[in-house]
Coordinates of C-alpha atoms and ligand atoms in Angstrom, one line a residue:
M1 CA 0.0 0.0 -0.2
P2 CA 1.5 3.4 -0.8
E3 CA 2.6 5.3 2.2
L4 CA 3.5 9.1 2.6
P5 CA 6.5 9.0 0.6
E6 CA 4.9 7.1 -2.4
V7 CA 1.8 9.6 -2.1
E8 CA 4.0 12.3 -2.0
T9 CA 5.9 11.2 -4.7
V10 CA 2.8 11.0 -7.0
R11 CA 1.6 14.7 -5.5
R12 CA 4.7 16.2 -6.7
G13 CA 4.4 14.5 -10.4
L14 CA 0.6 15.9 -10.5
V15 CA 2.2 19.4 -9.6
P16 CA 2.6 20.7 -13.2
V17 CA -0.4 19.0 -14.7
L18 CA -3.2 20.1 -12.1
E19 CA -1.9 22.8 -9.9
G20 CA -3.0 26.4 -11.4
Q21 CA -4.9 24.8 -13.9
R22 CA -8.7 24.1 -14.9
L23 CA -10.0 20.5 -15.2
V24 CA -11.6 20.8 -18.9
K25 CA -12.6 17.4 -18.9
V26 CA -13.5 14.8 -16.1
E27 CA -14.5 11.7 -17.2
T28 CA -15.6 8.5 -14.9
R29 CA -16.0 5.1 -16.1
R30 CA -17.9 3.2 -13.4
P31 CA -20.4 4.4 -10.9
G32 CA -17.1 4.4 -7.9
L33 CA -14.3 2.8 -6.5
R34 CA -14.3 1.4 -3.0
L35 CA -17.1 3.8 -2.4
P36 CA -19.8 5.2 -5.0
F37 CA -18.3 8.8 -6.5
P38 CA -20.5 11.5 -5.0
K39 CA -23.4 13.1 -7.1
D40 CA -22.5 14.3 -10.5
F41 CA -18.8 14.0 -9.6
A42 CA -17.1 14.8 -13.1
K43 CA -19.7 17.6 -13.9
R44 CA -19.1 19.4 -10.1
L45 CA -15.1 19.0 -11.1
T46 CA -15.2 20.0 -14.6
G47 CA -14.5 23.8 -15.0
R48 CA -13.2 24.3 -11.9
R49 CA -9.8 25.5 -11.4
V50 CA -7.4 23.4 -8.9
E51 CA -5.7 26.1 -6.7
S52 CA -3.3 23.9 -4.9
L53 CA -2.2 20.4 -4.7
K54 CA -1.8 19.3 -1.2
R55 CA -0.9 15.9 1.0
R56 CA -2.3 14.9 4.2
A57 CA -1.0 11.5 5.5
K58 CA -2.0 9.3 2.6
Y59 CA -4.4 11.5 0.8
L60 CA -4.0 14.0 -2.0
L61 CA -5.9 17.1 -1.5
A62 CA -7.0 19.3 -4.5
E63 CA -7.9 22.5 -3.8
L64 CA -10.9 23.7 -6.1
D65 CA -11.8 27.2 -6.6
N66 CA -15.5 26.7 -5.6
G67 CA -14.7 25.7 -2.2
E68 CA -14.9 22.1 -2.7
T69 CA -11.8 19.6 -2.2
L70 CA -11.2 17.0 -3.8
V71 CA -10.1 14.2 -2.0
I72 CA -8.4 11.1 -3.7
H73 CA -7.0 7.8 -1.9
L74 CA -4.8 5.5 -3.8
G75 CA -5.9 2.6 -1.5
M76 CA -3.7 -0.5 -2.4
S77 CA -3.1 -0.4 -5.9
G78 CA -3.9 3.0 -6.9
R79 CA -2.0 5.1 -10.0
M80 CA -2.4 8.5 -11.2
A81 CA -0.3 8.5 -14.2
V82 CA 0.2 11.6 -16.4
E83 CA 0.6 11.4 -19.9
G84 CA 1.0 14.0 -22.8
S85 CA 3.0 16.0 -20.4
G86 CA 6.4 16.3 -21.8
L87 CA 7.5 15.1 -18.3
G88 CA 9.0 12.1 -19.9
A89 CA 5.8 9.9 -19.6
H90 CA 5.3 6.7 -20.3
D91 CA 2.4 6.2 -23.2
T92 CA -0.8 5.3 -21.1
S93 CA -3.2 6.5 -23.7
V94 CA -4.2 2.9 -24.6
S95 CA -7.1 3.0 -21.9
G96 CA -7.5 -0.2 -20.1
K97 CA -10.1 -1.9 -18.6
H98 CA -9.0 -0.8 -15.0
D99 CA -8.5 3.4 -16.2
H100 CA -11.5 4.5 -13.9
V101 CA -11.3 7.9 -13.9
V102 CA -9.3 10.4 -16.2
F103 CA -8.7 14.1 -15.8
E104 CA -7.9 16.6 -18.4
T105 CA -6.4 20.2 -18.2
E106 CA -4.6 22.0 -20.7
A107 CA -1.3 21.2 -19.2
G108 CA -2.0 17.3 -19.6
R109 CA -4.2 14.4 -18.7
I110 CA -4.0 12.2 -15.7
V111 CA -5.5 8.8 -15.9
F112 CA -6.3 6.9 -12.6
T113 CA -5.6 3.3 -12.6
D114 CA -6.7 0.7 -9.9
H115 CA -7.5 -2.9 -10.6
R116 CA -8.2 -3.6 -6.8
R117 CA -10.7 -0.9 -6.5
F118 CA -10.0 0.3 -3.0
G119 CA -9.1 3.7 -3.9
L120 CA -11.3 6.7 -2.9
M121 CA -12.1 9.9 -4.5
T122 CA -14.5 12.4 -3.0
L123 CA -15.6 16.3 -3.0
L124 CA -15.5 18.0 0.5
K125 CA -15.8 21.5 1.8
T126 CA -12.8 22.8 2.1
A127 CA -13.5 24.9 4.9
A128 CA -14.7 21.6 6.7
L129 CA -12.0 19.3 6.1
A130 CA -9.9 19.2 9.3
E131 CA -13.4 17.8 11.0
D132 CA -14.3 15.1 7.9
K133 CA -14.0 11.7 9.4
L134 CA -11.3 10.8 7.2
F135 CA -9.4 13.3 8.7
R136 CA -10.4 14.1 12.3
D137 CA -8.6 11.5 13.9
L138 CA -5.2 11.6 12.0
G139 CA -2.0 12.5 13.8
V140 CA 0.9 14.9 13.0
E141 CA 2.5 14.9 9.9
P142 CA 5.9 13.4 10.4
L143 CA 7.5 16.0 8.2
S144 CA 5.9 19.0 9.9
E145 CA 8.1 20.9 12.5
K146 CA 5.4 19.8 15.1
F147 CA 6.9 16.2 15.0
D148 CA 9.9 16.0 17.1
A149 CA 12.0 14.4 19.8
A150 CA 9.3 16.3 22.7
F151 CA 6.4 15.5 20.5
L152 CA 7.2 11.8 20.1
A153 CA 8.1 11.7 23.8
R154 CA 4.7 13.1 25.0
A155 CA 2.7 11.0 22.6
L156 CA 4.3 7.8 24.0
K157 CA 4.4 8.2 27.4
G158 CA 2.4 5.4 29.3
K159 CA 1.6 3.2 25.9
K160 CA 1.9 -0.1 26.7
T161 CA 2.0 -1.1 22.9
P162 CA 4.9 -2.0 21.2
I163 CA 6.8 0.8 19.4
K164 CA 6.1 -0.9 16.1
S165 CA 2.2 -0.7 16.8
A166 CA 2.7 3.0 18.1
L167 CA 4.5 4.2 15.1
L168 CA 1.6 2.4 12.7
D169 CA -1.0 4.4 15.2
Q170 CA -2.3 7.2 12.7
R171 CA -3.8 9.0 15.1
I172 CA -0.3 9.2 16.8
I173 CA 1.7 10.2 13.5
A174 CA -0.4 10.1 9.7
G175 CA 1.1 8.2 7.1
I176 CA 3.7 5.9 8.3
G177 CA 3.1 2.2 7.1
N178 CA 4.8 -1.3 7.6
I179 CA 7.9 -0.4 5.5
Y180 CA 9.1 3.1 7.0
A181 CA 8.3 1.8 10.5
C182 CA 10.6 -1.0 10.5
E183 CA 13.0 1.2 8.4
A184 CA 12.8 4.0 11.0
L185 CA 13.4 1.7 14.3
F186 CA 16.4 0.2 12.3
R187 CA 17.9 3.7 12.0
A188 CA 16.9 4.4 15.4
R189 CA 18.9 1.2 16.9
I190 CA 15.2 0.2 18.4
S191 CA 13.8 -3.3 18.9
P192 CA 10.0 -3.4 17.1
K193 CA 9.2 -5.3 20.2
R194 CA 10.1 -2.7 22.8
L195 CA 7.2 -1.5 25.0
A196 CA 6.6 2.4 23.4
G197 CA 6.4 4.0 26.5
R198 CA 9.6 2.4 28.1
L199 CA 12.1 4.7 25.3
K200 CA 14.2 6.6 27.0
P201 CA 14.3 10.4 26.2
Q202 CA 17.1 9.7 23.8
E203 CA 15.7 6.8 22.2
S204 CA 12.4 8.8 21.2
A205 CA 14.7 11.6 20.3
A206 CA 16.7 9.2 17.9
L207 CA 13.0 7.8 16.6
A208 CA 11.9 11.1 15.9
E209 CA 15.0 11.9 14.1
A210 CA 14.7 8.4 11.9
V211 CA 11.6 8.8 10.8
K212 CA 12.1 12.2 9.3
T213 CA 15.1 11.0 7.6
V214 CA 14.2 7.6 6.0
L215 CA 10.7 9.5 4.7
K216 CA 12.7 12.4 3.1
E217 CA 15.1 9.6 1.4
A218 CA 12.5 7.4 0.4
I219 CA 10.9 10.5 -1.1
K220 CA 14.2 11.3 -2.9
A221 CA 14.3 8.0 -4.3
G222 CA 10.1 8.2 -5.3
G223 CA 9.3 6.2 -3.2
S224 CA 9.0 2.1 -2.8
S225 CA 8.0 0.1 -5.6
L226 CA 6.9 -3.2 -4.0
R227 CA 3.9 -4.4 -6.5
D228 CA 1.6 -1.5 -7.9
Y229 CA 2.8 1.8 -7.2
R230 CA 4.2 3.9 -10.0
Q231 CA 5.2 7.5 -9.6
A232 CA 3.4 10.1 -11.8
N233 CA 5.2 9.5 -15.0
G234 CA 4.7 6.1 -15.0
D235 CA 8.8 5.1 -13.3
P236 CA 8.7 3.0 -10.7
G237 CA 10.0 3.8 -7.2
G238 CA 13.6 3.4 -5.9
F239 CA 13.8 3.0 -2.3
Q240 CA 13.2 -0.9 -2.2
L241 CA 16.4 -1.1 -3.7
R242 CA 17.9 0.7 -0.3
F243 CA 16.1 -1.2 2.1
K244 CA 18.1 -2.1 5.3
V245 CA 15.8 -4.7 6.8
Y246 CA 12.2 -4.5 5.7
D247 CA 11.3 -7.9 3.2
R248 CA 15.1 -9.2 3.8
A249 CA 14.5 -12.0 6.7
G250 CA 17.7 -13.8 6.3
E251 CA 19.8 -11.7 4.7
P252 CA 22.4 -9.8 5.9
C253 CA 22.4 -6.4 8.3
P254 CA 24.0 -3.9 6.7
V255 CA 25.9 -2.8 10.0
C256 CA 26.6 -6.2 11.7
G257 CA 26.5 -8.4 9.1
G258 CA 24.0 -10.7 11.4
A259 CA 20.8 -12.1 9.9
V260 CA 17.7 -10.3 9.5
K261 CA 14.7 -11.6 11.6
R262 CA 11.2 -11.5 10.9
I263 CA 8.4 -11.6 13.6
V264 CA 4.6 -11.0 13.3
Q265 CA 3.1 -8.0 15.5
A266 CA -0.6 -7.5 15.6
G267 CA -0.7 -9.6 12.2
R268 CA 2.3 -7.6 10.3
S269 CA 5.4 -8.4 9.5
S270 CA 8.2 -6.3 11.3
F271 CA 11.7 -6.7 10.1
F272 CA 14.7 -6.2 12.5
C273 CA 18.3 -6.9 13.5
P274 CA 18.1 -8.5 16.6
S275 CA 22.0 -7.3 17.3
C276 CA 21.7 -4.0 16.4
Q277 CA 18.0 -3.0 17.8
K278 CA 17.7 -3.5 21.5
Ligands
LIG301 ZN1 22.7 -5.6 12.8

């Protein structure tokens, strides 16, 4: 599933085609994705100008000139591919059966493809976005200034869950999934099994720093492509080649050479180095 770095990469790829541009044509090829599209969805979008394209957690937010925001979630396998943008785009002009929505601006054409259809598109009032059920319980943006050592120490205080689960809790930090939780814990040398409330101040400081670093590195690499994820120009991301522990069970730890271990926590795989992470 795309996490923060993948959604941020897609956002950056879409900005030249969407931001400041008018939607000249919007076409939906089915009644909805995970949920039905809102009433008159294409009609309400057509002719609107996209004032800005932002991101909150794993959601793309296209703020329109009529006080509404187009909210897009890529779900498990959704792709937003730009064609004809002169950005080195791959040819996506042959329409596939999983191409569900097409957006056209004067700067280019964006095709939303999603073969598993867990994605979501909806329209919400921009002024009421923060209170909407999609957003009201979301925690802090890990790349914002609000997220730092002091914040993390406060958020983890008294928590009796493993630190790995706390990192995945979207009510604390928004946008981190399994990959980046594992990679951040490795970089901070903290075992995923440690109880969140028991981290020492210097450990939560190291972890806050590691979360920021790993997310920034991943964005720079264009995100991680394990299966379906592609950047807006159709290219896969490159961060999967730099995983230090994620999906590397049995392979050597890049620091100590010992074997990376896989365990299951709350139904999810955790990858870590038992010697480096205490
Ligand atoms: Zn190691």
